[in-house]
Amino acid sequence: MLTLDPELVEIAARSLRVTVTALVVACCIALPLAAFLAVQRFRFRRAIIALLNALMGLPPVVVGLVVYVILSRSGPLGVLGLLFTPTAMIIAQTVIIVPLIASVAHQSIRDLWAEYHDLLISMNVTRWQKIRTLLWDARRALMTAALAGFGRAIGEVGAIMIVGGNIDHATRVLTTAIALETGKGEFGLALALGFVLIGLAVAVNLSIHWLGRTERGDRW
């Protein structure tokens, strides 16, 4: 760790790249969906919200298995050759964290919508203008939802192992490297990788905290 071993840096950078990419994609899907569910009323709205809440506890290994089947040679997307690539890992992480981010974000946006409802209705704005307004004004709460998704994604190992294969210099990330080194009995290296993983998670959280300016003077 102190000498910045090239292999360790490579694995850490790959972990961060895969997770951040999955987080960006998931937020682009989950946040507008959460705002839409808060604003729009339709027949199966409650069922969709209940489904999102239920999928928060979706076993990651099941997600990995489903993504593996879809991306395998005999699967519908097998022709793309994405299995055992970082792209497959991003897809799996995205599927895992979209319900989590959408559910947490929906709670915050729903409360904000109750406060803004009369004002936005009186201004006769379009549905997408309402959604953009809610997403902007709830941005600090949405950062919390994004951080929850990041924390779950960067610590994921089961689905990543299935679709990524833990290939050296290709798909090996911190969590799969920790599992590999522990199995080999290299506990020192596994602990070092674990500390790096914790450090990355803390650094990203502090960065979001600073960017969001959640602390104002003596008030949090």
mmCIF file of C-alpha atoms in Angstrom:
data_model
loop_
_atom_site.group_PDB
_atom_site.id
_atom_site.type_symbol
_atom_site.label_atom_id
_atom_site.label_comp_id
_atom_site.label_asym_id
_atom_site.label_seq_id
_atom_site.Cartn_x
_atom_site.Cartn_y
_atom_site.Cartn_z
ATOM 1 C CA MET A 1 0.000 0.000 0.000
ATOM 2 C CA LEU A 2 2.747 2.447 0.978
ATOM 3 C CA THR A 3 4.784 1.775 -2.166
ATOM 4 C CA LEU A 4 1.720 2.057 -4.447
ATOM 5 C CA ASP A 5 2.154 -1.390 -5.956
ATOM 6 C CA PRO A 6 1.179 -1.144 -9.673
ATOM 7 C CA GLU A 7 -1.076 -4.209 -9.520
ATOM 8 C CA LEU A 8 -2.869 -2.878 -6.457
ATOM 9 C CA VAL A 9 -3.351 0.527 -8.103
ATOM 10 C CA GLU A 10 -4.667 -1.164 -11.247
ATOM 11 C CA ILE A 11 -7.212 -3.227 -9.324
ATOM 12 C CA ALA A 12 -8.348 -0.242 -7.246
ATOM 13 C CA ALA A 13 -8.702 1.962 -10.329
ATOM 14 C CA ARG A 14 -10.719 -0.720 -12.108
ATOM 15 C CA SER A 15 -12.995 -1.131 -9.091
ATOM 16 C CA LEU A 16 -13.635 2.588 -8.928
ATOM 17 C CA ARG A 17 -14.171 2.887 -12.687
ATOM 18 C CA VAL A 18 -16.674 0.017 -12.836
ATOM 19 C CA THR A 19 -18.607 1.137 -9.773
ATOM 20 C CA VAL A 20 -18.781 4.830 -10.666
ATOM 21 C CA THR A 21 -19.915 3.989 -14.207
ATOM 22 C CA ALA A 22 -22.616 1.682 -12.868
ATOM 23 C CA LEU A 23 -23.665 4.379 -10.391
ATOM 24 C CA VAL A 24 -23.998 7.039 -13.107
ATOM 25 C CA VAL A 25 -26.066 4.725 -15.302
ATOM 26 C CA ALA A 26 -28.230 3.651 -12.365
ATOM 27 C CA CYS A 27 -28.870 7.250 -11.304
ATOM 28 C CA CYS A 28 -29.872 8.198 -14.856
ATOM 29 C CA ILE A 29 -32.509 5.459 -14.665
ATOM 30 C CA ALA A 30 -33.544 5.506 -11.008
ATOM 31 C CA LEU A 31 -33.832 9.222 -10.237
ATOM 32 C CA PRO A 32 -36.191 10.182 -13.094
ATOM 33 C CA LEU A 33 -38.194 7.022 -12.358
ATOM 34 C CA ALA A 34 -38.487 7.981 -8.683
ATOM 35 C CA ALA A 35 -39.643 11.507 -9.568
ATOM 36 C CA PHE A 36 -42.123 10.184 -12.147
ATOM 37 C CA LEU A 37 -43.641 7.806 -9.591
ATOM 38 C CA ALA A 38 -43.996 10.690 -7.130
ATOM 39 C CA VAL A 39 -45.671 13.047 -9.614
ATOM 40 C CA GLN A 40 -47.725 10.822 -11.876
ATOM 41 C CA ARG A 41 -50.785 8.832 -10.820
ATOM 42 C CA PHE A 42 -51.647 5.730 -12.853
ATOM 43 C CA ARG A 43 -53.183 2.329 -12.364
ATOM 44 C CA PHE A 44 -50.180 0.194 -11.414
ATOM 45 C CA ARG A 45 -48.207 2.899 -9.616
ATOM 46 C CA ARG A 46 -48.507 1.365 -6.143
ATOM 47 C CA ALA A 47 -47.571 -2.057 -7.507
ATOM 48 C CA ILE A 48 -44.426 -0.649 -9.141
ATOM 49 C CA ILE A 49 -43.418 1.134 -5.922
ATOM 50 C CA ALA A 50 -43.958 -2.066 -3.944
ATOM 51 C CA LEU A 51 -41.908 -3.995 -6.512
ATOM 52 C CA LEU A 52 -39.030 -1.524 -6.261
ATOM 53 C CA ASN A 53 -39.060 -1.815 -2.471
ATOM 54 C CA ALA A 54 -39.059 -5.604 -2.730
ATOM 55 C CA LEU A 55 -36.193 -5.611 -5.240
ATOM 56 C CA MET A 56 -34.014 -3.694 -2.782
ATOM 57 C CA GLY A 57 -33.343 -7.067 -1.161
ATOM 58 C CA LEU A 58 -32.722 -8.898 -4.441
ATOM 59 C CA PRO A 59 -29.887 -11.447 -3.945
ATOM 60 C CA PRO A 60 -26.888 -10.253 -5.977
ATOM 61 C CA VAL A 61 -25.911 -13.796 -6.986
ATOM 62 C CA VAL A 62 -29.317 -14.195 -8.624
ATOM 63 C CA VAL A 63 -28.744 -10.976 -10.559
ATOM 64 C CA GLY A 64 -25.339 -12.273 -11.600
ATOM 65 C CA LEU A 65 -26.854 -15.557 -12.762
ATOM 66 C CA VAL A 66 -29.569 -13.815 -14.805
ATOM 67 C CA VAL A 67 -27.071 -11.438 -16.415
ATOM 68 C CA TYR A 68 -24.762 -14.397 -17.114
ATOM 69 C CA VAL A 69 -27.548 -16.294 -18.902
ATOM 70 C CA ILE A 70 -28.506 -13.231 -20.958
ATOM 71 C CA LEU A 71 -24.909 -12.469 -21.989
ATOM 72 C CA SER A 72 -23.756 -16.060 -22.512
ATOM 73 C CA ARG A 73 -23.249 -17.419 -26.025
ATOM 74 C CA SER A 74 -26.656 -19.113 -26.000
ATOM 75 C CA GLY A 75 -28.353 -16.043 -24.502
ATOM 76 C CA PRO A 76 -30.205 -13.281 -26.357
ATOM 77 C CA LEU A 77 -27.241 -10.874 -26.098
ATOM 78 C CA GLY A 78 -24.484 -13.434 -26.476
ATOM 79 C CA VAL A 79 -23.558 -12.114 -29.905
ATOM 80 C CA LEU A 80 -22.242 -8.927 -28.250
ATOM 81 C CA GLY A 81 -19.483 -10.851 -26.465
ATOM 82 C CA LEU A 82 -19.861 -8.912 -23.220
ATOM 83 C CA LEU A 83 -19.520 -11.792 -20.768
ATOM 84 C CA PHE A 84 -16.366 -11.699 -18.620
ATOM 85 C CA THR A 85 -15.762 -8.034 -19.411
ATOM 86 C CA PRO A 86 -16.026 -4.890 -17.263
ATOM 87 C CA THR A 87 -19.187 -4.010 -19.200
ATOM 88 C CA ALA A 88 -20.908 -7.143 -17.883
ATOM 89 C CA MET A 89 -19.878 -6.164 -14.363
ATOM 90 C CA ILE A 90 -21.309 -2.674 -14.864
ATOM 91 C CA ILE A 91 -24.599 -4.158 -16.085
ATOM 92 C CA ALA A 92 -24.855 -6.429 -13.041
ATOM 93 C CA GLN A 93 -24.079 -3.630 -10.590
ATOM 94 C CA THR A 94 -26.569 -1.340 -12.298
ATOM 95 C CA VAL A 95 -29.361 -3.899 -12.013
ATOM 96 C CA ILE A 96 -28.554 -4.398 -8.330
ATOM 97 C CA ILE A 97 -28.554 -0.743 -7.284
ATOM 98 C CA VAL A 98 -31.331 0.763 -9.448
ATOM 99 C CA PRO A 99 -34.139 -0.441 -7.109
ATOM 100 C CA LEU A 100 -32.227 0.780 -4.044
ATOM 101 C CA ILE A 101 -31.579 4.261 -5.426
ATOM 102 C CA ALA A 102 -35.106 4.580 -6.841
ATOM 103 C CA SER A 103 -36.756 3.544 -3.563
ATOM 104 C CA VAL A 104 -34.678 5.852 -1.360
ATOM 105 C CA ALA A 105 -35.043 8.746 -3.816
ATOM 106 C CA HIS A 106 -38.797 8.231 -4.129
ATOM 107 C CA GLN A 107 -39.297 8.740 -0.398
ATOM 108 C CA SER A 108 -37.523 12.108 -0.495
ATOM 109 C CA ILE A 109 -39.136 13.302 -3.713
ATOM 110 C CA ARG A 110 -42.608 12.253 -2.552
ATOM 111 C CA ASP A 111 -42.292 14.410 0.565
ATOM 112 C CA LEU A 112 -41.054 17.336 -1.518
ATOM 113 C CA TRP A 113 -43.890 16.869 -4.010
ATOM 114 C CA ALA A 114 -46.434 17.125 -1.194
ATOM 115 C CA GLU A 115 -44.916 20.508 -0.351
ATOM 116 C CA TYR A 116 -44.631 21.777 -3.943
ATOM 117 C CA HIS A 117 -47.826 20.268 -5.362
ATOM 118 C CA ASP A 118 -50.133 23.284 -5.174
ATOM 119 C CA LEU A 119 -47.456 25.725 -6.343
ATOM 120 C CA LEU A 120 -46.435 23.696 -9.392
ATOM 121 C CA ILE A 121 -50.050 22.962 -10.328
ATOM 122 C CA SER A 122 -50.930 26.656 -10.124
ATOM 123 C CA MET A 123 -47.984 27.505 -12.393
ATOM 124 C CA ASN A 124 -49.363 25.110 -15.025
ATOM 125 C CA VAL A 125 -45.950 23.567 -15.760
ATOM 126 C CA THR A 126 -45.506 20.355 -17.716
ATOM 127 C CA ARG A 127 -44.898 16.983 -16.118
ATOM 128 C CA TRP A 128 -41.209 16.980 -17.055
ATOM 129 C CA GLN A 129 -40.760 20.498 -15.687
ATOM 130 C CA LYS A 130 -42.196 19.259 -12.401
ATOM 131 C CA ILE A 131 -39.801 16.328 -12.424
ATOM 132 C CA ARG A 132 -36.773 18.541 -13.171
ATOM 133 C CA THR A 133 -37.772 20.950 -10.388
ATOM 134 C CA LEU A 134 -38.161 18.156 -7.860
ATOM 135 C CA LEU A 135 -34.879 16.518 -8.840
ATOM 136 C CA TRP A 136 -33.002 19.804 -8.496
ATOM 137 C CA ASP A 137 -34.517 20.836 -5.175
ATOM 138 C CA ALA A 138 -34.075 17.360 -3.718
ATOM 139 C CA ARG A 139 -30.471 17.054 -4.931
ATOM 140 C CA ARG A 140 -28.933 16.749 -1.466
ATOM 141 C CA ALA A 141 -31.289 13.974 -0.467
ATOM 142 C CA LEU A 142 -30.653 12.305 -3.825
ATOM 143 C CA MET A 143 -26.917 12.329 -3.088
ATOM 144 C CA THR A 144 -27.699 10.174 -0.070
ATOM 145 C CA ALA A 145 -29.586 7.753 -2.308
ATOM 146 C CA ALA A 146 -26.650 7.688 -4.726
ATOM 147 C CA LEU A 147 -24.209 7.027 -1.880
ATOM 148 C CA ALA A 148 -26.330 4.115 -0.698
ATOM 149 C CA GLY A 149 -26.118 2.687 -4.200
ATOM 150 C CA PHE A 150 -22.373 3.283 -4.380
ATOM 151 C CA GLY A 151 -21.811 1.541 -1.065
ATOM 152 C CA ARG A 152 -23.716 -1.524 -2.167
ATOM 153 C CA ALA A 153 -22.098 -1.636 -5.609
ATOM 154 C CA ILE A 154 -18.467 -1.272 -4.568
ATOM 155 C CA GLY A 155 -18.814 -4.009 -1.944
ATOM 156 C CA GLU A 156 -20.473 -6.478 -4.319
ATOM 157 C CA VAL A 157 -18.636 -9.728 -4.994
ATOM 158 C CA GLY A 158 -21.086 -12.526 -5.903
ATOM 159 C CA ALA A 159 -22.580 -11.105 -9.082
ATOM 160 C CA ILE A 160 -19.243 -9.598 -10.122
ATOM 161 C CA MET A 161 -17.514 -12.949 -9.776
ATOM 162 C CA ILE A 162 -20.149 -14.681 -11.908
ATOM 163 C CA VAL A 163 -20.262 -12.241 -14.839
ATOM 164 C CA GLY A 164 -16.682 -10.953 -14.624
ATOM 165 C CA GLY A 165 -14.784 -14.149 -13.931
ATOM 166 C CA ASN A 166 -12.103 -12.453 -11.790
ATOM 167 C CA ILE A 167 -9.647 -12.388 -14.709
ATOM 168 C CA ASP A 168 -6.266 -10.872 -13.886
ATOM 169 C CA HIS A 169 -5.605 -7.533 -15.623
ATOM 170 C CA ALA A 170 -9.105 -7.630 -17.110
ATOM 171 C CA THR A 171 -11.983 -7.990 -14.654
ATOM 172 C CA ARG A 172 -10.323 -8.407 -11.258
ATOM 173 C CA VAL A 173 -11.579 -5.804 -8.787
ATOM 174 C CA LEU A 174 -10.979 -5.278 -5.084
ATOM 175 C CA THR A 175 -13.777 -7.496 -3.799
ATOM 176 C CA THR A 176 -12.951 -10.452 -6.050
ATOM 177 C CA ALA A 177 -9.238 -10.014 -5.350
ATOM 178 C CA ILE A 178 -9.952 -10.126 -1.603
ATOM 179 C CA ALA A 179 -11.950 -13.351 -2.046
ATOM 180 C CA LEU A 180 -9.134 -14.865 -4.141
ATOM 181 C CA GLU A 181 -6.324 -13.943 -1.749
ATOM 182 C CA THR A 182 -8.307 -15.142 1.277
ATOM 183 C CA GLY A 183 -8.848 -18.498 -0.431
ATOM 184 C CA LYS A 184 -5.096 -18.722 -1.076
ATOM 185 C CA GLY A 185 -4.353 -17.960 2.568
ATOM 186 C CA GLU A 186 -2.736 -14.584 1.770
ATOM 187 C CA PHE A 187 -4.493 -12.789 4.601
ATOM 188 C CA GLY A 188 -2.046 -9.884 4.710
ATOM 189 C CA LEU A 189 -2.679 -8.970 1.089
ATOM 190 C CA ALA A 190 -6.413 -9.542 1.538
ATOM 191 C CA LEU A 191 -6.429 -7.129 4.496
ATOM 192 C CA ALA A 192 -4.451 -4.547 2.500
ATOM 193 C CA LEU A 193 -6.993 -4.774 -0.319
ATOM 194 C CA GLY A 194 -9.757 -4.443 2.253
ATOM 195 C CA PHE A 195 -8.238 -1.250 3.630
ATOM 196 C CA VAL A 196 -8.002 0.162 0.114
ATOM 197 C CA LEU A 197 -11.663 -0.702 -0.473
ATOM 198 C CA ILE A 198 -12.689 1.047 2.741
ATOM 199 C CA GLY A 199 -10.518 4.035 1.856
ATOM 200 C CA LEU A 200 -12.148 4.397 -1.562
ATOM 201 C CA ALA A 201 -15.626 4.240 -0.061
ATOM 202 C CA VAL A 202 -14.783 6.840 2.597
ATOM 203 C CA ALA A 203 -13.077 9.130 0.071
ATOM 204 C CA VAL A 204 -16.084 9.105 -2.263
ATOM 205 C CA ASN A 205 -18.469 9.752 0.628
ATOM 206 C CA LEU A 206 -16.393 12.701 1.854
ATOM 207 C CA SER A 207 -16.193 14.087 -1.679
ATOM 208 C CA ILE A 208 -19.962 13.964 -2.095
ATOM 209 C CA HIS A 209 -20.369 15.550 1.349
ATOM 210 C CA TRP A 210 -18.043 18.388 0.369
ATOM 211 C CA LEU A 211 -19.588 18.899 -3.071
ATOM 212 C CA GLY A 212 -23.089 18.917 -1.617
ATOM 213 C CA ARG A 213 -22.136 21.545 0.993
ATOM 214 C CA THR A 214 -24.223 19.658 3.548
ATOM 215 C CA GLU A 215 -22.440 21.421 6.397
ATOM 216 C CA ARG A 216 -23.120 25.136 6.793
ATOM 217 C CA GLY A 217 -21.226 26.797 9.599
ATOM 218 C CA ASP A 218 -22.420 25.187 12.844
ATOM 219 C CA ARG A 219 -25.261 23.357 11.155
ATOM 220 C CA TRP A 220 -25.177 19.988 9.403
#
